[in-house]
MMTF fields as JSON, N, C-alpha, C and O atoms, coordinates in Angstrom:
{
  "mmtfVersion": "1.0.0",
  "mmtfProducer": "UNKNOWN",
  "numBonds": 259,
  "numAtoms": 260,
  "numGroups": 65,
  "numChains": 1,
  "numModels": 1,
  "chainsPerModel": [1],
  "groupsPerChain": [65],
  "chainIdList": ["A"],
  "bondAtomList": [4, 2, 8, 6, 12, 10, 16, 14, 20, 18, 24, 22, 28, 26, 32, 30, 36, 34, 40, 38, 44, 42, 48, 46, 52, 50, 56, 54, 60, 58, 64, 62, 68, 66, 72, 70, 76, 74, 80, 78, 84, 82, 88, 86, 92, 90, 96, 94, 100, 98, 104, 102, 108, 106, 112, 110, 116, 114, 120, 118, 124, 122, 128, 126, 132, 130, 136, 134, 140, 138, 144, 142, 148, 146, 152, 150, 156, 154, 160, 158, 164, 162, 168, 166, 172, 170, 176, 174, 180, 178, 184, 182, 188, 186, 192, 190, 196, 194, 200, 198, 204, 202, 208, 206, 212, 210, 216, 214, 220, 218, 224, 222, 228, 226, 232, 230, 236, 234, 240, 238, 244, 242, 248, 246, 252, 250, 256, 254],
  "bondOrderList": [1, 1, 1, 1, 1, 1, 1, 1, 1, 1, 1, 1, 1, 1, 1, 1, 1, 1, 1, 1, 1, 1, 1, 1, 1, 1, 1, 1, 1, 1, 1, 1, 1, 1, 1, 1, 1, 1, 1, 1, 1, 1, 1, 1, 1, 1, 1, 1, 1, 1, 1, 1, 1, 1, 1, 1, 1, 1, 1, 1, 1, 1, 1, 1],
  "groupList": [{"groupName": "UNK", "atomNameList": ["N", "CA", "C", "O"], "elementList": ["N", "C", "C", "O"], "formalChargeList": [0, 0, 0, 0], "bondAtomList": [1, 0, 2, 1, 3, 2], "bondOrderList": [1, 1, 2], "singleLetterCode": "X", "chemCompType": "L-PEPTIDE LINKING"}],
  "groupTypeList": [0, 0, 0, 0, 0, 0, 0, 0, 0, 0, 0, 0, 0, 0, 0, 0, 0, 0, 0, 0, 0, 0, 0, 0, 0, 0, 0, 0, 0, 0, 0, 0, 0, 0, 0, 0, 0, 0, 0, 0, 0, 0, 0, 0, 0, 0, 0, 0, 0, 0, 0, 0, 0, 0, 0, 0, 0, 0, 0, 0, 0, 0, 0, 0, 0],
  "groupIdList": [1, 2, 3, 4, 5, 6, 7, 8, 9, 10, 11, 12, 13, 14, 15, 16, 17, 18, 19, 20, 21, 22, 23, 24, 25, 26, 27, 28, 29, 30, 31, 32, 33, 34, 35, 36, 37, 38, 39, 40, 41, 42, 43, 44, 45, 46, 47, 48, 49, 50, 51, 52, 53, 54, 55, 56, 57, 58, 59, 60, 61, 62, 63, 64, 65],
  "secStructList": [7, 7, 7, 7, 7, 7, 6, 2, 2, 2, 2, 2, 2, 2, 2, 2, 2, 2, 2, 2, 2, 2, 6, 6, 7, 7, 2, 2, 2, 2, 2, 2, 2, 2, 6, 1, 7, 2, 2, 2, 2, 2, 2, 2, 2, 2, 2, 2, 2, 2, 2, 2, 2, 2, 2, 2, 7, 1, 7, 7, 4, 4, 4, 7, 7],
  "xCoordList": [100.678, 100.562, 101.502, 102.656, 100.92, 101.606, 102.094, 101.315, 103.439, 104.026, 103.683, 103.774, 103.264, 102.974, 104.32, 104.883, 104.73, 105.844, 105.385, 104.517, 106.138, 105.73, 106.968, 108.099, 106.701, 107.719, 108.648, 108.154, 109.977, 110.832, 110.858, 110.858, 110.882, 110.892, 109.721, 109.898, 108.487, 107.242, 107.303, 106.725, 107.948, 108.13, 109.074, 108.788, 110.012, 111.024, 110.412, 110.547, 109.733, 109.135, 107.96, 107.803, 107.368, 106.228, 106.923, 106.503, 108.078, 108.891, 109.358, 109.282, 109.86, 110.37, 109.23, 109.495, 107.945, 106.887, 106.539, 106.135, 106.7, 106.4, 107.374, 106.987, 108.592, 109.637, 109.386, 109.659, 108.925, 108.701, 107.452, 107.469, 106.344, 105.249, 105.542, 105.051, 106.351, 106.765, 107.57, 107.517, 108.314, 109.14, 108.195, 108.613, 107.033, 106.086, 105.952, 105.456, 106.304, 106.139, 104.763, 104.273, 103.959, 102.682, 102.553, 103.459, 101.345, 101.209, 101.254, 101.873, 100.682, 100.665, 102.077, 102.303, 102.957, 104.38, 105.114, 105.942, 104.909, 105.418, 104.931, 105.679, 103.546, 102.93, 103.611, 104.084, 103.602, 104.23, 105.677, 106.068, 106.409, 107.848, 107.988, 108.948, 107.05, 106.991, 106.211, 106.24, 105.449, 104.591, 103.347, 102.906, 102.788, 101.622, 100.643, 100.877, 99.524, 98.412, 98.448, 98.998, 97.946, 97.943, 97.156, 97.529, 95.971, 95.297, 96.182, 96.179, 96.931, 97.716, 98.612, 98.766, 99.364, 100.238, 99.562, 100.113, 98.358, 97.759, 97.276, 97.408, 96.641, 96.229, 97.334, 97.248, 98.326, 99.574, 100.229, 100.546, 100.339, 100.923, 100.015, 100.452, 98.745, 97.857, 97.611, 97.359, 97.66, 97.55, 98.646, 98.38, 99.818, 101.054, 100.904, 101.17, 100.402, 100.146, 99.087, 99.247, 97.971, 96.995, 97.487, 97.212, 98.279, 98.82, 99.782, 99.769, 100.607, 101.528, 100.74, 101.085, 99.686, 98.838, 98.197, 98.262, 97.65, 97.067, 97.953, 97.517, 99.262, 100.185, 100.744, 100.844, 101.092, 101.643, 100.789, 101.129, 99.553, 98.608, 98.729, 97.894, 99.796, 100.091, 99.646, 99.257, 99.649, 99.371, 100.586, 101.522, 100.536, 101.63, 101.552, 102.487, 100.51, 100.173, 101.305, 101.632, 101.89, 102.917, 104.27, 105.144, 104.322, 105.441, 105.277, 106.185, 103.874, 103.592, 103.298, 103.732, 102.524, 102.248, 100.992, 100.692],
  "yCoordList": [75.596, 76.75, 77.869, 77.595, 79.112, 80.008, 81.105, 81.581, 81.446, 82.377, 83.72, 83.937, 84.673, 85.992, 86.911, 87.075, 87.387, 88.179, 89.816, 90.315, 90.485, 91.922, 92.756, 92.279, 94.094, 94.998, 95.008, 94.822, 95.211, 95.334, 94.086, 94.12, 92.921, 91.697, 91.631, 91.303, 91.885, 91.914, 92.91, 92.685, 93.953, 94.904, 94.322, 94.355, 93.887, 93.326, 92.176, 92.088, 91.279, 90.205, 90.76, 90.191, 91.654, 92.265, 92.897, 92.717, 93.688, 94.292, 93.056, 93.136, 91.873, 90.909, 90.23, 89.713, 90.236, 89.729, 90.621, 90.176, 91.986, 93.08, 92.801, 92.718, 92.674, 92.599, 91.319, 91.315, 90.253, 88.976, 89.119, 88.626, 89.767, 90.043, 90.921, 90.664, 91.984, 92.902, 92.106, 92.439, 91.105, 90.192, 89.148, 88.493, 89.106, 88.134, 86.869, 85.919, 86.744, 85.542, 85.485, 86.526, 84.343, 84.295, 84.289, 83.836, 84.828, 84.951, 83.491, 83.294, 82.547, 81.22, 80.571, 79.802, 80.897, 80.43, 81.18, 80.558, 82.471, 83.293, 82.746, 82.572, 82.445, 81.923, 80.666, 80.5, 79.726, 78.423, 78.369, 77.533, 79.294, 79.559, 80.078, 79.79, 80.822, 81.526, 80.942, 81.359, 79.838, 79.185, 79.957, 79.697, 80.899, 81.636, 81.283, 80.435, 81.845, 81.704, 82.597, 83.694, 82.239, 83.149, 84.367, 85.458, 84.194, 85.554, 86.458, 87.655, 86.011, 87.006, 87.621, 88.827, 86.996, 87.693, 88.643, 89.703, 88.331, 89.244, 90.508, 91.63, 90.208, 91.279, 92.161, 93.373, 91.664, 92.54, 93.479, 94.662, 92.762, 93.486, 94.502, 95.646, 94.229, 95.115, 96.271, 97.379, 96.112, 97.192, 98.138, 99.338, 97.726, 98.537, 99.414, 100.614, 98.568, 99.299, 100.466, 101.562, 100.088, 101.123, 102.302, 103.426, 102.097, 103.08, 104.058, 105.287, 103.287, 104.132, 105.163, 106.33, 104.571, 105.396, 106.598, 107.757, 106.268, 107.28, 108.3, 109.439, 107.955, 108.851, 109.73, 110.946, 109.148, 109.83, 110.766, 111.835, 110.103, 111.036, 110.758, 111.206, 109.991, 109.608, 108.368, 107.556, 108.088, 106.747, 105.866, 105.966, 104.919, 104.119, 102.687, 101.886, 102.494, 101.059, 100.51, 99.323, 101.486, 100.81, 100.317, 99.722, 100.635, 100.271, 98.941, 98.4, 98.397, 97.159, 96.095, 96.232, 94.928, 93.99, 94.129, 93.254],
  "zCoordList": [95.211, 95.818, 95.049, 94.721, 94.802, 94.079, 95.173, 95.998, 95.094, 95.983, 95.403, 94.194, 96.328, 96.02, 96.057, 97.139, 95.109, 95.033, 95.087, 94.37, 96.058, 96.312, 96.126, 96.222, 95.839, 95.879, 94.689, 93.577, 94.82, 93.595, 92.838, 91.608, 93.526, 92.787, 91.989, 90.816, 92.391, 91.511, 90.408, 89.346, 90.604, 89.517, 88.395, 87.199, 88.817, 87.877, 87.14, 85.92, 87.845, 87.143, 86.009, 84.929, 86.324, 85.456, 84.19, 83.047, 84.523, 83.367, 82.424, 81.198, 83.114, 82.254, 81.416, 80.331, 81.937, 81.143, 80.03, 78.955, 80.289, 79.286, 78.094, 76.928, 78.47, 77.422, 76.72, 75.52, 77.233, 76.532, 75.679, 74.552, 76.13, 75.277, 74.107, 73.007, 74.307, 73.217, 72.292, 71.108, 72.624, 71.812, 70.967, 70.012, 71.408, 70.738, 71.456, 70.852, 72.589, 73.465, 73.843, 74.28, 73.748, 74.168, 75.639, 76.339, 76.193, 77.629, 78.194, 79.24, 77.605, 78.203, 78.39, 79.324, 77.518, 77.564, 78.613, 79.279, 78.849, 79.961, 81.223, 82.185, 81.231, 82.536, 83.014, 84.138, 81.934, 82.235, 82.75, 83.564, 82.227, 82.698, 84.077, 84.793, 84.424, 85.715, 86.862, 88.02, 86.365, 87.316, 87.858, 88.977, 87.064, 87.158, 86.269, 85.408, 86.366, 85.329, 84.105, 84.202, 83.049, 81.844, 82.085, 81.654, 82.828, 83.14, 83.919, 83.634, 84.864, 85.685, 84.879, 85.071, 83.861, 82.99, 82.141, 81.846, 81.705, 80.848, 81.522, 81.033, 82.82, 83.601, 84.046, 83.848, 84.608, 85.115, 83.896, 84.021, 82.826, 81.771, 81.26, 81.143, 80.922, 80.5, 81.485, 81.011, 82.739, 83.72, 83.433, 83.363, 83.265, 82.979, 81.741, 81.676, 80.692, 79.454, 79.534, 78.997, 80.282, 80.485, 81.182, 80.762, 82.34, 83.176, 82.324, 82.398, 81.512, 80.698, 79.758, 79.575, 79.224, 78.296, 79.092, 78.685, 80.118, 80.933, 81.562, 81.731, 81.951, 82.455, 81.337, 81.498, 80.253, 79.199, 78.325, 77.818, 78.256, 77.372, 75.944, 75.159, 75.528, 74.212, 73.796, 74.635, 72.51, 71.989, 72.07, 71.277, 73.148, 73.44, 72.706, 72.73, 72.149, 71.511, 70.711, 70.706, 70.02, 69.23, 69.863, 69.232, 71.149, 71.981, 72.714, 73.345, 72.555, 73.231, 72.239, 71.095, 72.601, 71.766, 70.925, 70.114]
}
């Protein structure tokens, strides 16, 4: 069973995943360390990346993986 984390804890977890992906850690390794699926890590971090690009209106791709 996977626990669903909400609120601030969820935000911090996703920010940590983003930091790791930017540092070159593969999504599967992040997922294994946090007990979640690889698609969950990819989906959550990609949503933040897309929202950042949409909100800023700038090319933010260089700041990500």
